[in-house]
mmCIF file of C-alpha atoms in Angstrom:
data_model
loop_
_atom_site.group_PDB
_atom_site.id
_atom_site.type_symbol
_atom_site.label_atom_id
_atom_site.label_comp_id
_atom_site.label_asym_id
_atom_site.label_seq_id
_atom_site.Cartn_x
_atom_site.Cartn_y
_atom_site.Cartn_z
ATOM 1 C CA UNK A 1 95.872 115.285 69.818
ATOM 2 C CA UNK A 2 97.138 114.757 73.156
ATOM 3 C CA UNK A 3 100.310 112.792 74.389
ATOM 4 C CA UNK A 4 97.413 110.541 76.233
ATOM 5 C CA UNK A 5 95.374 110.172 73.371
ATOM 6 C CA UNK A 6 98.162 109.153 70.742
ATOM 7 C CA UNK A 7 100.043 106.650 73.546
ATOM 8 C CA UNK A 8 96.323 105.155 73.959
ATOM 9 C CA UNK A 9 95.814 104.688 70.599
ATOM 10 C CA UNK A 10 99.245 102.656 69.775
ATOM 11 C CA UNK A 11 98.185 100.090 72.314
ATOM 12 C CA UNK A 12 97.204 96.819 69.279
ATOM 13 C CA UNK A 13 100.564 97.362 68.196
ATOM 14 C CA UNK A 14 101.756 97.849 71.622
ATOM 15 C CA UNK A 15 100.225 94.414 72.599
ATOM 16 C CA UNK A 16 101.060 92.539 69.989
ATOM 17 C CA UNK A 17 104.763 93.641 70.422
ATOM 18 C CA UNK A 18 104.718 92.524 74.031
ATOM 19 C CA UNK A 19 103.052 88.808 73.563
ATOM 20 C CA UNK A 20 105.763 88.484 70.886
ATOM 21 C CA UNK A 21 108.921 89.135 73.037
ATOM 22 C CA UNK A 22 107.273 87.539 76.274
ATOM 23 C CA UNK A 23 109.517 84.187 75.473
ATOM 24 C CA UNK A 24 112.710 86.424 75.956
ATOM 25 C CA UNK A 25 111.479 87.458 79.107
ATOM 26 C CA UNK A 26 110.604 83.672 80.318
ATOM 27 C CA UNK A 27 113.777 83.086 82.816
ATOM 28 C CA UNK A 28 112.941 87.081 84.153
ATOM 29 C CA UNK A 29 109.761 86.201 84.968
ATOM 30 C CA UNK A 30 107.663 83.433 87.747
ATOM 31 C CA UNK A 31 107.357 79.688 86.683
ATOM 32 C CA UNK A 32 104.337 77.868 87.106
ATOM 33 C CA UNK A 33 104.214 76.901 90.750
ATOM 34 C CA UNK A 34 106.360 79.572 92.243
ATOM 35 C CA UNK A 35 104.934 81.504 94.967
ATOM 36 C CA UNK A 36 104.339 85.449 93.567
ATOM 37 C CA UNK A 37 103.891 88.991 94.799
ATOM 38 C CA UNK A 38 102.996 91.232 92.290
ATOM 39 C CA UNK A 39 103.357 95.120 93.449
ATOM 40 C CA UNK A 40 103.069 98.500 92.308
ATOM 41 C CA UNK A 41 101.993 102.214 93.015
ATOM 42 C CA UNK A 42 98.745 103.056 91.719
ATOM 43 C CA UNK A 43 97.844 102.041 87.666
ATOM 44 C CA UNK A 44 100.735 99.245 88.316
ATOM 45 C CA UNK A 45 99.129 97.933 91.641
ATOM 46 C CA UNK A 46 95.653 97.932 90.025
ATOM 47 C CA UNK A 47 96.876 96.226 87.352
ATOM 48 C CA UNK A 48 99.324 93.900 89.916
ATOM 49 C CA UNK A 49 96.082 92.710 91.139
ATOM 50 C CA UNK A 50 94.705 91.398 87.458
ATOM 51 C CA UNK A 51 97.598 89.861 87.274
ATOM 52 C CA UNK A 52 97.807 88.075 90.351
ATOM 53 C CA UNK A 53 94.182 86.855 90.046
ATOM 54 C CA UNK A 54 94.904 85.534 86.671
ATOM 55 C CA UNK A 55 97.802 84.215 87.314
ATOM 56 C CA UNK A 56 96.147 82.521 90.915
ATOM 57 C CA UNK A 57 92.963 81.708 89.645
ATOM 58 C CA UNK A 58 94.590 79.308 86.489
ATOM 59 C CA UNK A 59 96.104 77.016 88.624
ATOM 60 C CA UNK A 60 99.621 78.728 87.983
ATOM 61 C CA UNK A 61 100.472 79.400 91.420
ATOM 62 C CA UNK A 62 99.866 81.331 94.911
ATOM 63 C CA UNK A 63 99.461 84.865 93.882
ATOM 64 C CA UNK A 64 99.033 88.255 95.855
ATOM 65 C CA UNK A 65 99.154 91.893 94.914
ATOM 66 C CA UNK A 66 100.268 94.554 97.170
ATOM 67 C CA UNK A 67 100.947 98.313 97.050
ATOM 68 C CA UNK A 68 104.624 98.475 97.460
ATOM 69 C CA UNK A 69 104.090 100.567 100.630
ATOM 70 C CA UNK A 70 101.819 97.920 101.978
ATOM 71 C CA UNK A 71 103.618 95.029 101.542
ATOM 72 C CA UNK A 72 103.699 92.440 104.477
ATOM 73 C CA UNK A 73 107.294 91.723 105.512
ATOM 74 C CA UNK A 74 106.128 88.572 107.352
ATOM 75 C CA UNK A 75 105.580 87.016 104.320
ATOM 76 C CA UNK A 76 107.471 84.710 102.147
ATOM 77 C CA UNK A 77 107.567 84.668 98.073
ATOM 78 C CA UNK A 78 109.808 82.756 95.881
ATOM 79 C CA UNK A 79 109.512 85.836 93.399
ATOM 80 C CA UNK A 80 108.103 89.920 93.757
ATOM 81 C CA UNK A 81 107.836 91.380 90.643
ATOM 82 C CA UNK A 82 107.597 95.019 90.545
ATOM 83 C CA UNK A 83 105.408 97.195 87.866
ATOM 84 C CA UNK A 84 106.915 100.459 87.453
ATOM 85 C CA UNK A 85 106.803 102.808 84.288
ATOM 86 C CA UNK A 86 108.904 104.807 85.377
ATOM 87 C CA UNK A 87 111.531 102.829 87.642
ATOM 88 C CA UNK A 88 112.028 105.937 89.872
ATOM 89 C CA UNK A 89 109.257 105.345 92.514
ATOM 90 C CA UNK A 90 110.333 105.680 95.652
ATOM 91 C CA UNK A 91 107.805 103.143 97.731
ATOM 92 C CA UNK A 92 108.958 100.349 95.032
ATOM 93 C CA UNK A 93 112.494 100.843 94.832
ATOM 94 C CA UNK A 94 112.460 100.962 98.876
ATOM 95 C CA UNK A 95 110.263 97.611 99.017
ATOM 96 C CA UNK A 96 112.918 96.068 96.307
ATOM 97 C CA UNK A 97 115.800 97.114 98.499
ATOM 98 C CA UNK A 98 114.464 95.236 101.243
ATOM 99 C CA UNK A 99 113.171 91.971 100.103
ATOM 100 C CA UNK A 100 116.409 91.496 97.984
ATOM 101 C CA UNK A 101 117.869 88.227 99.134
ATOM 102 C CA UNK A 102 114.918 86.614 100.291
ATOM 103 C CA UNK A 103 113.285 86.733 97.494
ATOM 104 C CA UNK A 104 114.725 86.384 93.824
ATOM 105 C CA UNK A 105 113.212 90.453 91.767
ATOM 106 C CA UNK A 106 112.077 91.101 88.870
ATOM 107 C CA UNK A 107 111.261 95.082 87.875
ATOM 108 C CA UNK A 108 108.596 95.819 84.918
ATOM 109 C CA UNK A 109 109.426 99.207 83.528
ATOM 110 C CA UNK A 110 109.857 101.392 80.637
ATOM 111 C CA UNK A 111 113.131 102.606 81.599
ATOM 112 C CA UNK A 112 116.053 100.736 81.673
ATOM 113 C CA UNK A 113 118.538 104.233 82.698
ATOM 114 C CA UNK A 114 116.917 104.529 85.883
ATOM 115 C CA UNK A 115 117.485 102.831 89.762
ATOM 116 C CA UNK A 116 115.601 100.124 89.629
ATOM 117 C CA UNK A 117 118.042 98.798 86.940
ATOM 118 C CA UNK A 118 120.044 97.867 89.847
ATOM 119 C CA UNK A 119 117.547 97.489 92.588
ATOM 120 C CA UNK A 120 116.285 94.600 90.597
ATOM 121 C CA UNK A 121 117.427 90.880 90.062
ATOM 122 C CA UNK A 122 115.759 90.468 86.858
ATOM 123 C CA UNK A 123 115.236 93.519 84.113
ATOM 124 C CA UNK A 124 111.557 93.542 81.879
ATOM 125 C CA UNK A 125 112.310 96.357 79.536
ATOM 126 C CA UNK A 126 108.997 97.780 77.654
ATOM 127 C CA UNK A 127 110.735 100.777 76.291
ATOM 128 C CA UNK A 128 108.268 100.548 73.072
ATOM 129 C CA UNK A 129 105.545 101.216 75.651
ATOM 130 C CA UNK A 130 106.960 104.184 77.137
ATOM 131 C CA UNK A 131 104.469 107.488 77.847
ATOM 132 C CA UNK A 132 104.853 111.225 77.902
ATOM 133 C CA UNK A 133 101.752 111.582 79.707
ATOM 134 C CA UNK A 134 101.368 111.290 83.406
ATOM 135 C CA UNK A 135 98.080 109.695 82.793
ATOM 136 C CA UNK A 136 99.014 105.838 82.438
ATOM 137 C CA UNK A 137 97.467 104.013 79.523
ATOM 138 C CA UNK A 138 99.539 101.372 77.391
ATOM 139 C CA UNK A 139 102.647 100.839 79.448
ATOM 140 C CA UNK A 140 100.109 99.433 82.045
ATOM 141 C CA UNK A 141 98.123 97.258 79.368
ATOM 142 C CA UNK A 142 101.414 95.959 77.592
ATOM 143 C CA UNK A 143 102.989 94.950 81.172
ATOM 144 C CA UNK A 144 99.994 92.911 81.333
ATOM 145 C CA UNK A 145 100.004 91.551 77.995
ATOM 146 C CA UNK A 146 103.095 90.901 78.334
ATOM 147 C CA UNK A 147 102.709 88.816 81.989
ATOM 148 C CA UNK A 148 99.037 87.104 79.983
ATOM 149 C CA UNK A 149 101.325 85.950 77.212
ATOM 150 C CA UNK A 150 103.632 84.340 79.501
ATOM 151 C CA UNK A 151 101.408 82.209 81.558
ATOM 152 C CA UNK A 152 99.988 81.399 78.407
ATOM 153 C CA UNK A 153 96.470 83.374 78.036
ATOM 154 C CA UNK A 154 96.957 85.773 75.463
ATOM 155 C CA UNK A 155 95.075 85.529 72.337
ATOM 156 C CA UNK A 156 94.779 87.610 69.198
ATOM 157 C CA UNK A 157 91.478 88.080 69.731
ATOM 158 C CA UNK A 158 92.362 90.498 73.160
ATOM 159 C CA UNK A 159 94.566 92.887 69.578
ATOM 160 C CA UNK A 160 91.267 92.735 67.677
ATOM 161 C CA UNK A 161 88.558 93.957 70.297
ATOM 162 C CA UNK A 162 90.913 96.484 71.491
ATOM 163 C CA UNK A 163 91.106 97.972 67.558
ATOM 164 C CA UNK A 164 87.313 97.645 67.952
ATOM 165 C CA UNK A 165 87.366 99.605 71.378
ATOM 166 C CA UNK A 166 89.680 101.959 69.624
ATOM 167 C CA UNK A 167 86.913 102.351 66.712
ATOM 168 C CA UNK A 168 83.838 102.280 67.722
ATOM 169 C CA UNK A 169 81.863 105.243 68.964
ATOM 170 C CA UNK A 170 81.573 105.120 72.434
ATOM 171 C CA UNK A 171 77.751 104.484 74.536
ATOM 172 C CA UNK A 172 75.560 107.370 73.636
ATOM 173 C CA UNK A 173 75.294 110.069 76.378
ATOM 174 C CA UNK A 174 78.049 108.409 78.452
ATOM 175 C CA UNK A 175 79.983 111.407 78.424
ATOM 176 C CA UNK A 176 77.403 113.345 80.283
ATOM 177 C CA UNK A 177 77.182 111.022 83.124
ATOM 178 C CA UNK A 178 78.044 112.839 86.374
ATOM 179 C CA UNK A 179 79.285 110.020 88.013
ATOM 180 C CA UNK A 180 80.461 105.855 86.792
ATOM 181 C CA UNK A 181 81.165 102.629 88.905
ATOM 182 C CA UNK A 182 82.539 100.117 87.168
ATOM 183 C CA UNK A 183 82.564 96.576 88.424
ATOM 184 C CA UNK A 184 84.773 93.577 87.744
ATOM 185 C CA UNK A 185 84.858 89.578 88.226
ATOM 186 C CA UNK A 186 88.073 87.538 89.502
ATOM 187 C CA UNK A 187 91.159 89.729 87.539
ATOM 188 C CA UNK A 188 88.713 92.153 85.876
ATOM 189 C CA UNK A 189 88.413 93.205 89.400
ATOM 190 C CA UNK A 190 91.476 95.432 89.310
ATOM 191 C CA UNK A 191 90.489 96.329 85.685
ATOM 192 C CA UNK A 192 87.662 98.028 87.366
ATOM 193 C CA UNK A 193 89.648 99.930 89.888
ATOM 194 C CA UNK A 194 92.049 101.125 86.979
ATOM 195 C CA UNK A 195 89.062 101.954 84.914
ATOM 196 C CA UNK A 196 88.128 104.278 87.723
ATOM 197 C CA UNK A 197 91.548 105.774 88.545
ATOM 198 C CA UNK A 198 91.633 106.651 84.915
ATOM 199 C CA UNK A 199 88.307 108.407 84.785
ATOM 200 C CA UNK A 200 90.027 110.765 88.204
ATOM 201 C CA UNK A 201 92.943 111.176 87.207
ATOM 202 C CA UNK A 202 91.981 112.579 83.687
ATOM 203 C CA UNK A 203 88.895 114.223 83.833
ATOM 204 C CA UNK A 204 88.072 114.604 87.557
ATOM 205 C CA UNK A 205 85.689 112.238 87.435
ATOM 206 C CA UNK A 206 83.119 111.205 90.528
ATOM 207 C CA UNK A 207 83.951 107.872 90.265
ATOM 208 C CA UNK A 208 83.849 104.006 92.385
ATOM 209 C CA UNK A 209 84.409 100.298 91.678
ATOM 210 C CA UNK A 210 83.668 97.333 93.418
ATOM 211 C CA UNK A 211 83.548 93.609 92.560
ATOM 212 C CA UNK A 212 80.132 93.117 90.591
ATOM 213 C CA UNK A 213 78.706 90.561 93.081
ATOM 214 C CA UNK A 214 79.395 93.243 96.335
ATOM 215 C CA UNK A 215 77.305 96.093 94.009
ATOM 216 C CA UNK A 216 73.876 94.832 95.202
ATOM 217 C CA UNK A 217 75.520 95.202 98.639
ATOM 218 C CA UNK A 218 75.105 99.029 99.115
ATOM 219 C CA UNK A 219 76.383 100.826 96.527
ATOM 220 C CA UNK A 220 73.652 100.324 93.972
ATOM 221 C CA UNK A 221 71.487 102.957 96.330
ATOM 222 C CA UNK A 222 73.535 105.589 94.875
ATOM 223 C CA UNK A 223 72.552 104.716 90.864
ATOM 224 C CA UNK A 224 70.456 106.472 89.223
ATOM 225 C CA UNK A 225 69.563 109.004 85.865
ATOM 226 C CA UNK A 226 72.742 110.726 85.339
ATOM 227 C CA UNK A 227 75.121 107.932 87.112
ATOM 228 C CA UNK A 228 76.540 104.849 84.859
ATOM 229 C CA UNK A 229 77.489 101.304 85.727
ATOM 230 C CA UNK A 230 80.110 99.755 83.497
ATOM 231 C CA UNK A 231 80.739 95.925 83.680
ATOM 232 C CA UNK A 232 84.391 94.514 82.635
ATOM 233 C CA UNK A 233 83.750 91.308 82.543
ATOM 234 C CA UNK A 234 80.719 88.598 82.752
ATOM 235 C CA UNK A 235 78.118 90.314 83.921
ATOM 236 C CA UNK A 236 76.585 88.409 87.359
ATOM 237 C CA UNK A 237 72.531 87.142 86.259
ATOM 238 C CA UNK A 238 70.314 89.632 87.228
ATOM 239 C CA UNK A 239 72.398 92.678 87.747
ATOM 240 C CA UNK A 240 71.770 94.628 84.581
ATOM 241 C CA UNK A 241 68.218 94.875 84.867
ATOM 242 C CA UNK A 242 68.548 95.919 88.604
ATOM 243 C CA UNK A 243 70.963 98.764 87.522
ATOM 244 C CA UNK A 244 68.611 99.836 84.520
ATOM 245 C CA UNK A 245 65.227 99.830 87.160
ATOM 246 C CA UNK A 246 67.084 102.719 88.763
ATOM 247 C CA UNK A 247 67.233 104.470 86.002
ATOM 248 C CA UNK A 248 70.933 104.638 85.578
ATOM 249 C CA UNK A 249 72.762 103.937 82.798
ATOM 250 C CA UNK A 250 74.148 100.646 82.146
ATOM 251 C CA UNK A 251 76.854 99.578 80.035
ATOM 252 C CA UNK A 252 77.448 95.787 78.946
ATOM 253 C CA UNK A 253 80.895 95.120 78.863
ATOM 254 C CA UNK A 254 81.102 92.998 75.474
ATOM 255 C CA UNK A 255 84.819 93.218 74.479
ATOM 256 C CA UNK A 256 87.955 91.195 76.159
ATOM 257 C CA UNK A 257 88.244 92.767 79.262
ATOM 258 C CA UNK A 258 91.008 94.909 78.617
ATOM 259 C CA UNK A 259 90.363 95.935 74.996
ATOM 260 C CA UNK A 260 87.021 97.468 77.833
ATOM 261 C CA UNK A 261 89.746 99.447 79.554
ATOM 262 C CA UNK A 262 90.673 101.075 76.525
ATOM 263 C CA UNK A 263 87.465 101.846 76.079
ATOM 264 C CA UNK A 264 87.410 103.606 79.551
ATOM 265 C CA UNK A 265 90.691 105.337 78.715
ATOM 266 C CA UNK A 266 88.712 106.855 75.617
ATOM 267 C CA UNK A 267 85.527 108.045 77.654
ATOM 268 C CA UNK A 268 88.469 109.337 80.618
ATOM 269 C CA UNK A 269 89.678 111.712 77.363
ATOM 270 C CA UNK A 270 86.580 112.203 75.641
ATOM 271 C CA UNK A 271 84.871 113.558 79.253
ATOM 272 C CA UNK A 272 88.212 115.926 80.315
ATOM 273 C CA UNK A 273 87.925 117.306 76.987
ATOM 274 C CA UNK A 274 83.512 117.953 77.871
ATOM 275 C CA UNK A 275 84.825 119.637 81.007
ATOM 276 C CA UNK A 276 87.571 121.637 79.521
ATOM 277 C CA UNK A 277 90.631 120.033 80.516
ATOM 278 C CA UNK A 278 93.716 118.734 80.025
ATOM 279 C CA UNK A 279 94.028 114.958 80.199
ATOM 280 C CA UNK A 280 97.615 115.261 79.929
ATOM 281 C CA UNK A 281 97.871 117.648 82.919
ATOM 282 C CA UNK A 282 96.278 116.067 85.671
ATOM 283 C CA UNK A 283 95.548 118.148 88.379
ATOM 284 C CA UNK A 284 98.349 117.384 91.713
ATOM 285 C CA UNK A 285 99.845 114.552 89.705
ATOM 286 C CA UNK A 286 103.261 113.658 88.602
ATOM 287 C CA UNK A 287 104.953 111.396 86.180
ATOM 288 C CA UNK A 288 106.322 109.325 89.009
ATOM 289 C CA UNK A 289 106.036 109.707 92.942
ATOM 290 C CA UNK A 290 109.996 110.530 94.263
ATOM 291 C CA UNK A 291 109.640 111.021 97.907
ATOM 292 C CA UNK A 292 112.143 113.447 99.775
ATOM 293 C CA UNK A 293 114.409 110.806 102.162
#
């Protein structure tokens, strides 16, 4: 078994670790009302952006995610918090460097002996979560658990489906799509762009993803036998049937949301593994992005 597929598979106990400590974490992380940027480098500013549409979209406050490279200094936030696995990235440690003092920090990471222990006002240790593989899969989905618990959303239910997602087989003939778009509603919509990252990073994957409403806009033309359209999410009237008339393949997404990534993360494996490769050594990738000064 690979490092990916073992670290995907912890991720019920993973999550139900995370929801439990989230109280410790309260005073580390926004109150209701505060106003939030959420950023990270790749799988953390995907997943920055479910956050910050959950968070936004619940009434808890003004929410925005950002890349950490992209982040607008104009702005003003009572809070950033920062995602980072590996709390070595260069873009986020910079960004935390220069907001400090404006704006009160809080890191997300998996390791505590590293520089953003310092760079940061506020420490979110997920140790527990930590990976071996460069491929992210449950440090991302505990951070988020983790940040769901606090404002409140988390439910056991989100532990069951992933077991489920973890279970059961995945959509016949998936695995010899040749290329997947997977679409998302309100938070899901950064599920989807993870979803696809996933399927590049670890098995090379032709892949898009787009909010589900903007898929009639354009990219539908390219579906068709051989292609697959996965919703995370409730899936916008209409659109199934218009993706199945092309002859692609659809898949409903029926689970919680992100017990869907997980099943993503599988078919990401289960495809690299068709194609002969190694999910755990993605092609021009690295563990964590340390740029020379």
């Amino acid at each position: 078994m690979s490092h990916v597929e073992d670290e995907l598979n912890s991720q019920p106990d993973c999550w139900t670790r995370a929801a439990h400590e989230a109280g410790r974490y309260a005073d580390a992380l926004p109150d209701a009302g505060e106003r939030v940027a959420v950023v990270g480098c790749g799988t953390s500013y995907f997943m920055a952006q479910a956050v910050a549409a959950l968070r936004e979209t619940t009434g808890q406050g003004e929410t925005d995610a950002f890349a950490a490279s992209e982040f607008p200094r104009g702005r003003s936030y009572d809070r950033v918090v920062a995602l980072t696995r590996s709390g070595t990235t260069t873009e986020v440690l910079d960004l935390l460097g220069k907001v400090r003092g404006s704006a009160r920090t809080t890191a997300v990471t998996a390791d505590p002996a590293t520089p953003v222990a310092t760079a940061a006002d506020d420490l979110v240790v997920l140790d527990f979560a930590d990976e071996r593989s460069v491929v992210q899969t449950r440090f991302a989905t505990t951070a988020f658990t983790l940040l769901r618990a606090h404002l409140g959303l988390h439910t056991d239910a989100a532990v069951t489906d992933a077991r489920t997602a973890l279970s059961a087989p995945l959509p016949e003939g998936l695995v010899d799509c040749a290329q997947f778009t997977f679409l998302g509603r309100g938070w899901t919509v950064g599920l989807a762009n993870e979803a696809g990252l996933k399927m590049r990073e670890a098995s090379l994957s032709w892949t898009e993803a787009y909010p589900a409403m903007e898929y009639r806009h354009g990219p539908i033309s390219i579906t068709t036998e051989g292609t697959a359209t996965w919703m995370l999410g409730e899936t916008p009237a209409g659109l199934a049937e218009q993706v199945r008339a092309t002859g692609g393949h659809w898949v409903e997404g029926t689970l919680d949301p992100l017990a869907e990534l997980v099943r993503v993360q599988r078919l990401a494996v289960a495809v690299a593994a068709r194609r002969g490769l190694d999910p755990d050594r993605p092609r021009h990738l690295t563990r964590s992005v340390i740029l020379a000064p």
